[in-house]
PDB file of C-alpha atoms in Angstrom:
ATOM      1  CA  MET A   1     -16.200  -3.509 -19.796  1.00 95.00           C
ATOM      2  CA  LYS A   2     -13.067  -3.645 -17.898  1.00 97.00           C
ATOM      3  CA  SER A   3     -12.835  -4.266 -14.281  1.00 98.00           C
ATOM      4  CA  LEU A   4     -10.609  -2.358 -11.957  1.00 98.00           C
ATOM      5  CA  GLY A   5      -9.445  -3.572  -8.613  1.00 98.00           C
ATOM      6  CA  ILE A   6      -8.203  -0.739  -6.121  1.00 98.00           C
ATOM      7  CA  LEU A   7      -5.886  -1.566  -3.344  1.00 98.00           C
ATOM      8  CA  LEU A   8      -5.614   1.215  -0.724  1.00 98.00           C
ATOM      9  CA  SER A   9      -4.360   1.467   2.990  1.00 97.00           C
ATOM     10  CA  GLY A  10      -5.359   5.104   4.025  1.00 96.00           C
ATOM     11  CA  ARG A  11      -7.331   7.962   2.589  1.00 94.00           C
ATOM     12  CA  GLY A  12      -7.145   6.908  -0.928  1.00 93.00           C
ATOM     13  CA  SER A  13      -7.019  10.277  -2.838  1.00 95.00           C
ATOM     14  CA  ASN A  14      -5.516   8.396  -5.928  1.00 97.00           C
ATOM     15  CA  PHE A  15      -8.637   6.138  -5.622  1.00 98.00           C
ATOM     16  CA  VAL A  16     -10.923   9.110  -5.408  1.00 97.00           C
ATOM     17  CA  ALA A  17      -9.310  10.506  -8.778  1.00 98.00           C
ATOM     18  CA  ILE A  18      -9.801   7.229 -10.505  1.00 98.00           C
ATOM     19  CA  ALA A  19     -13.249   6.965  -9.432  1.00 98.00           C
ATOM     20  CA  ASP A  20     -14.067  10.319 -10.521  1.00 98.00           C
ATOM     21  CA  SER A  21     -12.420   9.750 -13.825  1.00 98.00           C
ATOM     22  CA  VAL A  22     -14.466   6.568 -14.208  1.00 98.00           C
ATOM     23  CA  ASP A  23     -17.795   8.450 -13.443  1.00 97.00           C
ATOM     24  CA  ALA A  24     -16.779  11.226 -15.986  1.00 98.00           C
ATOM     25  CA  GLY A  25     -16.060   8.921 -18.823  1.00 97.00           C
ATOM     26  CA  ARG A  26     -12.491   9.852 -18.733  1.00 98.00           C
ATOM     27  CA  ILE A  27     -11.652   6.049 -18.377  1.00 98.00           C
ATOM     28  CA  PRO A  28     -14.053   4.727 -20.930  1.00 97.00           C
ATOM     29  CA  GLY A  29     -15.192   1.321 -20.912  1.00 96.00           C
ATOM     30  CA  ALA A  30     -14.120   0.659 -17.323  1.00 98.00           C
ATOM     31  CA  ARG A  31     -15.842   0.196 -13.869  1.00 98.00           C
ATOM     32  CA  ILE A  32     -14.483  -0.219 -10.476  1.00 98.00           C
ATOM     33  CA  ALA A  33     -15.207  -3.869  -9.389  1.00 98.00           C
ATOM     34  CA  ALA A  34     -13.579  -3.870  -6.033  1.00 98.00           C
ATOM     35  CA  VAL A  35     -12.045  -1.632  -3.300  1.00 98.00           C
ATOM     36  CA  ILE A  36      -9.723  -3.601  -1.054  1.00 98.00           C
ATOM     37  CA  SER A  37      -8.046  -2.446   2.120  1.00 98.00           C
ATOM     38  CA  ASN A  38      -5.872  -4.126   4.746  1.00 97.00           C
ATOM     39  CA  ARG A  39      -7.130  -1.791   7.248  1.00 96.00           C
ATOM     40  CA  ALA A  40     -10.775  -1.434   8.556  1.00 95.00           C
ATOM     41  CA  ASP A  41     -10.267   2.195   9.672  1.00 96.00           C
ATOM     42  CA  ALA A  42      -8.816   3.362   6.323  1.00 97.00           C
ATOM     43  CA  PRO A  43     -10.666   6.637   5.252  1.00 97.00           C
ATOM     44  CA  GLY A  44     -10.682   5.349   1.824  1.00 97.00           C
ATOM     45  CA  VAL A  45     -13.056   2.587   2.963  1.00 98.00           C
ATOM     46  CA  THR A  46     -15.512   4.905   4.126  1.00 97.00           C
ATOM     47  CA  THR A  47     -15.288   7.022   1.121  1.00 97.00           C
ATOM     48  CA  ALA A  48     -15.758   3.921  -1.247  1.00 98.00           C
ATOM     49  CA  ARG A  49     -18.793   2.757   0.757  1.00 98.00           C
ATOM     50  CA  GLN A  50     -20.302   6.199   0.364  1.00 97.00           C
ATOM     51  CA  ARG A  51     -19.966   5.732  -3.378  1.00 97.00           C
ATOM     52  CA  GLY A  52     -21.623   2.670  -3.370  1.00 98.00           C
ATOM     53  CA  LEU A  53     -18.844   0.535  -4.375  1.00 98.00           C
ATOM     54  CA  ASN A  54     -17.800  -3.064  -3.497  1.00 98.00           C
ATOM     55  CA  VAL A  55     -15.629  -2.719  -0.361  1.00 98.00           C
ATOM     56  CA  LEU A  56     -13.651  -5.640   1.058  1.00 97.00           C
ATOM     57  CA  VAL A  57     -11.464  -5.333   4.353  1.00 98.00           C
ATOM     58  CA  ILE A  58      -9.022  -8.172   4.640  1.00 97.00           C
ATOM     59  CA  PRO A  59      -6.886  -7.230   7.620  1.00 95.00           C
ATOM     60  CA  SER A  60      -3.081  -7.823   7.132  1.00 93.00           C
ATOM     61  CA  GLN A  61      -1.975  -7.631  10.916  1.00 91.00           C
ATOM     62  CA  GLY A  62      -0.418 -10.786  12.338  1.00 91.00           C
ATOM     63  CA  LYS A  63      -0.710 -12.695   8.990  1.00 90.00           C
ATOM     64  CA  PRO A  64       2.225 -13.931   6.988  1.00 91.00           C
ATOM     65  CA  ARG A  65       2.607 -11.805   3.880  1.00 90.00           C
ATOM     66  CA  GLU A  66       1.698 -14.621   1.318  1.00 89.00           C
ATOM     67  CA  GLU A  67      -1.233 -15.899   3.285  1.00 93.00           C
ATOM     68  CA  HIS A  68      -2.626 -12.369   3.196  1.00 95.00           C
ATOM     69  CA  ASP A  69      -1.860 -11.971  -0.557  1.00 96.00           C
ATOM     70  CA  ARG A  70      -3.736 -15.339  -1.287  1.00 96.00           C
ATOM     71  CA  GLU A  71      -6.623 -13.925   0.403  1.00 97.00           C
ATOM     72  CA  VAL A  72      -6.478 -10.546  -1.409  1.00 98.00           C
ATOM     73  CA  VAL A  73      -5.732 -12.347  -4.892  1.00 98.00           C
ATOM     74  CA  ALA A  74      -8.795 -14.806  -4.403  1.00 97.00           C
ATOM     75  CA  MET A  75     -11.145 -11.747  -3.866  1.00 97.00           C
ATOM     76  CA  LEU A  76      -9.734 -10.033  -7.190  1.00 98.00           C
ATOM     77  CA  GLU A  77     -10.199 -13.092  -9.083  1.00 97.00           C
ATOM     78  CA  GLN A  78     -13.644 -13.766  -7.908  1.00 97.00           C
ATOM     79  CA  GLN A  79     -14.526 -10.157  -8.936  1.00 96.00           C
ATOM     80  CA  ASN A  80     -12.638 -10.861 -12.450  1.00 97.00           C
ATOM     81  CA  VAL A  81     -10.547  -7.935 -12.100  1.00 98.00           C
ATOM     82  CA  ASP A  82      -8.615  -6.946 -15.315  1.00 97.00           C
ATOM     83  CA  LEU A  83      -6.222  -4.422 -13.801  1.00 98.00           C
ATOM     84  CA  VAL A  84      -5.037  -3.856 -10.147  1.00 98.00           C
ATOM     85  CA  CYS A  85      -4.266  -0.145  -9.041  1.00 98.00           C
ATOM     86  CA  LEU A  86      -2.429   0.315  -5.782  1.00 97.00           C
ATOM     87  CA  ALA A  87      -3.493   3.727  -4.299  1.00 97.00           C
ATOM     88  CA  GLY A  88      -1.481   4.215  -1.136  1.00 93.00           C
ATOM     89  CA  TYR A  89      -1.513   0.597  -0.501  1.00 95.00           C
ATOM     90  CA  MET A  90       1.108   0.159   2.504  1.00 91.00           C
ATOM     91  CA  ARG A  91       2.285  -3.358   1.618  1.00 89.00           C
ATOM     92  CA  LEU A  92       4.865  -4.424  -0.409  1.00 88.00           C
ATOM     93  CA  LEU A  93       3.375  -7.331  -2.667  1.00 93.00           C
ATOM     94  CA  SER A  94       4.906 -10.856  -2.592  1.00 92.00           C
ATOM     95  CA  PRO A  95       6.546 -12.090  -5.690  1.00 93.00           C
ATOM     96  CA  TRP A  96       3.744 -14.648  -6.015  1.00 94.00           C
ATOM     97  CA  PHE A  97       1.210 -11.839  -5.932  1.00 96.00           C
ATOM     98  CA  VAL A  98       2.772 -10.020  -8.914  1.00 95.00           C
ATOM     99  CA  GLN A  99       3.135 -13.180 -10.899  1.00 95.00           C
ATOM    100  CA  GLN A 100      -0.622 -13.792 -10.735  1.00 96.00           C
ATOM    101  CA  PHE A 101      -1.188 -10.234 -12.746  1.00 96.00           C
ATOM    102  CA  PRO A 102       1.749 -10.023 -14.840  1.00 93.00           C
ATOM    103  CA  ARG A 103       1.764  -6.369 -16.397  1.00 94.00           C
ATOM    104  CA  ARG A 104      -1.801  -5.917 -14.741  1.00 97.00           C
ATOM    105  CA  ILE A 105      -0.728  -4.092 -11.310  1.00 98.00           C
ATOM    106  CA  LEU A 106      -0.058  -0.407 -11.657  1.00 98.00           C
ATOM    107  CA  ASN A 107       1.411   1.892  -8.730  1.00 96.00           C
ATOM    108  CA  ILE A 108       2.009   5.587  -8.473  1.00 96.00           C
ATOM    109  CA  HIS A 109       5.039   6.904  -6.750  1.00 95.00           C
ATOM    110  CA  PRO A 110       5.683  10.535  -5.825  1.00 95.00           C
ATOM    111  CA  SER A 111       9.084  10.864  -7.548  1.00 95.00           C
ATOM    112  CA  LEU A 112      10.370  10.765 -11.008  1.00 96.00           C
ATOM    113  CA  LEU A 113      11.761   6.985 -10.860  1.00 94.00           C
ATOM    114  CA  PRO A 114      14.347   5.828 -10.535  1.00 93.00           C
ATOM    115  CA  ALA A 115      15.007   8.791  -8.219  1.00 92.00           C
ATOM    116  CA  PHE A 116      13.963   8.656  -4.596  1.00 94.00           C
ATOM    117  CA  PRO A 117      12.168   5.164  -4.353  1.00 90.00           C
ATOM    118  CA  GLY A 118      10.549   4.124  -1.034  1.00 86.00           C
ATOM    119  CA  LEU A 119       8.841   6.252   1.589  1.00 85.00           C
ATOM    120  CA  GLU A 120       8.819   9.970   2.000  1.00 89.00           C
ATOM    121  CA  ALA A 121       9.879  10.344  -1.785  1.00 90.00           C
ATOM    122  CA  GLN A 122       8.866  14.227  -1.536  1.00 86.00           C
ATOM    123  CA  GLU A 123      10.991  14.821   1.621  1.00 87.00           C
ATOM    124  CA  GLN A 124      13.911  12.962  -0.043  1.00 90.00           C
ATOM    125  CA  ALA A 125      13.775  15.211  -3.083  1.00 89.00           C
ATOM    126  CA  PHE A 126      13.410  18.448  -1.078  1.00 83.00           C
ATOM    127  CA  ALA A 127      16.360  17.453   1.152  1.00 88.00           C
ATOM    128  CA  TYR A 128      18.606  16.392  -1.924  1.00 92.00           C
ATOM    129  CA  GLY A 129      17.970  19.978  -3.333  1.00 93.00           C
ATOM    130  CA  VAL A 130      16.460  18.950  -6.818  1.00 95.00           C
ATOM    131  CA  LYS A 131      14.860  21.616  -9.185  1.00 96.00           C
ATOM    132  CA  VAL A 132      12.309  19.276 -10.703  1.00 97.00           C
ATOM    133  CA  SER A 133      10.209  16.575  -9.133  1.00 96.00           C
ATOM    134  CA  GLY A 134       7.188  14.945 -10.162  1.00 97.00           C
ATOM    135  CA  CYS A 135       5.282  11.476 -10.067  1.00 97.00           C
ATOM    136  CA  THR A 136       5.561   8.209 -11.822  1.00 97.00           C
ATOM    137  CA  VAL A 137       2.811   5.587 -12.723  1.00 97.00           C
ATOM    138  CA  HIS A 138       4.650   2.162 -13.368  1.00 96.00           C
ATOM    139  CA  PHE A 139       3.981  -1.645 -13.480  1.00 96.00           C
ATOM    140  CA  VAL A 140       4.490  -3.537 -10.497  1.00 95.00           C
ATOM    141  CA  ASP A 141       7.221  -6.011 -10.608  1.00 90.00           C
ATOM    142  CA  GLU A 142       8.959  -8.140  -7.795  1.00 86.00           C
ATOM    143  CA  GLU A 143      11.186  -5.162  -6.850  1.00 80.00           C
ATOM    144  CA  LEU A 144      10.360  -1.795  -4.973  1.00 75.00           C
ATOM    145  CA  ASP A 145       9.185   0.867  -7.273  1.00 77.00           C
ATOM    146  CA  HIS A 146      10.906  -0.666  -9.927  1.00 81.00           C
ATOM    147  CA  GLY A 147       8.815  -1.866 -12.951  1.00 91.00           C
ATOM    148  CA  ALA A 148       8.520  -0.353 -16.466  1.00 95.00           C
ATOM    149  CA  ILE A 149       7.374   3.248 -16.318  1.00 96.00           C
ATOM    150  CA  ILE A 150       4.056   4.127 -18.049  1.00 97.00           C
ATOM    151  CA  VAL A 151       3.407   7.831 -17.344  1.00 97.00           C
ATOM    152  CA  GLN A 152       5.547  10.530 -15.602  1.00 98.00           C
ATOM    153  CA  LYS A 153       4.624  14.100 -14.788  1.00 98.00           C
ATOM    154  CA  THR A 154       7.063  16.784 -13.840  1.00 98.00           C
ATOM    155  CA  VAL A 155       6.794  19.423 -11.031  1.00 97.00           C
ATOM    156  CA  PRO A 156       9.032  22.327 -10.677  1.00 97.00           C
ATOM    157  CA  VAL A 157      10.583  22.790  -7.090  1.00 95.00           C
ATOM    158  CA  LEU A 158       9.955  26.426  -6.281  1.00 95.00           C
ATOM    159  CA  ASP A 159      12.193  28.543  -3.994  1.00 93.00           C
ATOM    160  CA  LEU A 160       9.523  29.089  -1.712  1.00 92.00           C
ATOM    161  CA  ASP A 161       8.373  25.486  -1.556  1.00 91.00           C
ATOM    162  CA  ASP A 162       8.830  23.287   1.687  1.00 89.00           C
ATOM    163  CA  GLU A 163       8.047  19.560   1.662  1.00 87.00           C
ATOM    164  CA  HIS A 164       4.222  19.808   1.966  1.00 90.00           C
ATOM    165  CA  SER A 165       3.566  22.457  -0.645  1.00 93.00           C
ATOM    166  CA  LEU A 166       5.658  20.508  -2.873  1.00 92.00           C
ATOM    167  CA  ALA A 167       3.736  17.061  -1.972  1.00 92.00           C
ATOM    168  CA  LYS A 168       0.379  19.082  -2.477  1.00 94.00           C
ATOM    169  CA  ARG A 169       1.506  19.978  -6.113  1.00 95.00           C
ATOM    170  CA  ILE A 170       2.893  16.574  -6.918  1.00 95.00           C
ATOM    171  CA  LEU A 171      -0.275  14.918  -5.595  1.00 95.00           C
ATOM    172  CA  GLU A 172      -2.484  17.155  -8.185  1.00 97.00           C
ATOM    173  CA  GLN A 173      -0.335  15.553 -11.083  1.00 98.00           C
ATOM    174  CA  GLU A 174      -0.723  12.131  -9.571  1.00 97.00           C
ATOM    175  CA  HIS A 175      -4.394  12.450 -10.131  1.00 97.00           C
ATOM    176  CA  VAL A 176      -3.948  13.140 -13.673  1.00 98.00           C
ATOM    177  CA  ALA A 177      -1.228  10.770 -14.327  1.00 98.00           C
ATOM    178  CA  TYR A 178      -2.929   7.890 -13.009  1.00 98.00           C
ATOM    179  CA  THR A 179      -5.874   8.150 -15.167  1.00 98.00           C
ATOM    180  CA  GLU A 180      -3.513   8.428 -18.350  1.00 98.00           C
ATOM    181  CA  ALA A 181      -1.745   5.347 -17.354  1.00 98.00           C
ATOM    182  CA  ILE A 182      -4.849   3.393 -16.685  1.00 98.00           C
ATOM    183  CA  ASN A 183      -6.005   4.370 -20.323  1.00 97.00           C
ATOM    184  CA  VAL A 184      -2.727   3.372 -21.949  1.00 97.00           C
ATOM    185  CA  VAL A 185      -2.768  -0.308 -20.258  1.00 97.00           C
ATOM    186  CA  LEU A 186      -6.494  -0.791 -20.867  1.00 97.00           C
ATOM    187  CA  ASN A 187      -6.090   0.274 -24.625  1.00 94.00           C
ATOM    188  CA  GLY A 188      -3.476  -2.299 -25.037  1.00 93.00           C
ATOM    189  CA  LYS A 189      -1.661  -0.220 -27.643  1.00 89.00           C
ATOM    190  CA  TYR A 190       1.755  -0.407 -26.253  1.00 94.00           C
ATOM    191  CA  SER A 191       4.804  -2.697 -25.956  1.00 94.00           C
ATOM    192  CA  VAL A 192       7.526  -2.986 -23.490  1.00 93.00           C
ATOM    193  CA  LYS A 193      11.142  -3.451 -24.657  1.00 90.00           C
ATOM    194  CA  GLY A 194      13.589  -3.949 -21.809  1.00 85.00           C
ATOM    195  CA  ARG A 195      12.479  -1.231 -19.365  1.00 87.00           C
ATOM    196  CA  ARG A 196      10.855   1.003 -22.201  1.00 92.00           C
ATOM    197  CA  LEU A 197       7.125   1.242 -22.650  1.00 94.00           C
ATOM    198  CA  LEU A 198       6.398   2.195 -26.223  1.00 93.00           C
ATOM    199  CA  GLN A 199       2.944   3.370 -27.267  1.00 89.00           C
ATOM    200  CA  THR A 200       1.546   2.012 -30.637  1.00 86.00           C
ATOM    201  CA  LYS A 201      -0.998   3.364 -32.667  1.00 77.00           C
TER     202      LYS A 201
END
């Protein structure tokens, strides 16, 4: 049984999608060992508690980044977490954190990376006038929205779209993509050459 650790700062809709997939057997042989938030008031914390999951709040406010990261890593290691999934975790991980879980931290980003990294990706895409957007699940490395890409899903930008309708349709695909990516990584049937992730049989 593989153990997942979920990090969130907000409502955690991707966390809910992952939890639903675990419960439904769409991520076989996996369980959520810990849900960690840096904010006690995050709606995702309430949701995780309602689902009976192990929830840990480790406040980040006023702490140096690495001190907070060391507390989070200690909790993940205590729970023997195999894979860390960022689900709207609004903190940039320190290089030290990333080095503790090489190719074992996943993030999802609401654009087709490397286009539109950082915050408000849907707004960036809409303002730029692209005809296709989407989402990307990637390994986390020391740079922002940069690690090797595992899964991408495309979403057409419709003439009638605004930023909100586009974001809503991208979010639907995020929920699908994250489950796919977790399965790829947990199955271990892949290799990474340069920036390319290649699935093997």
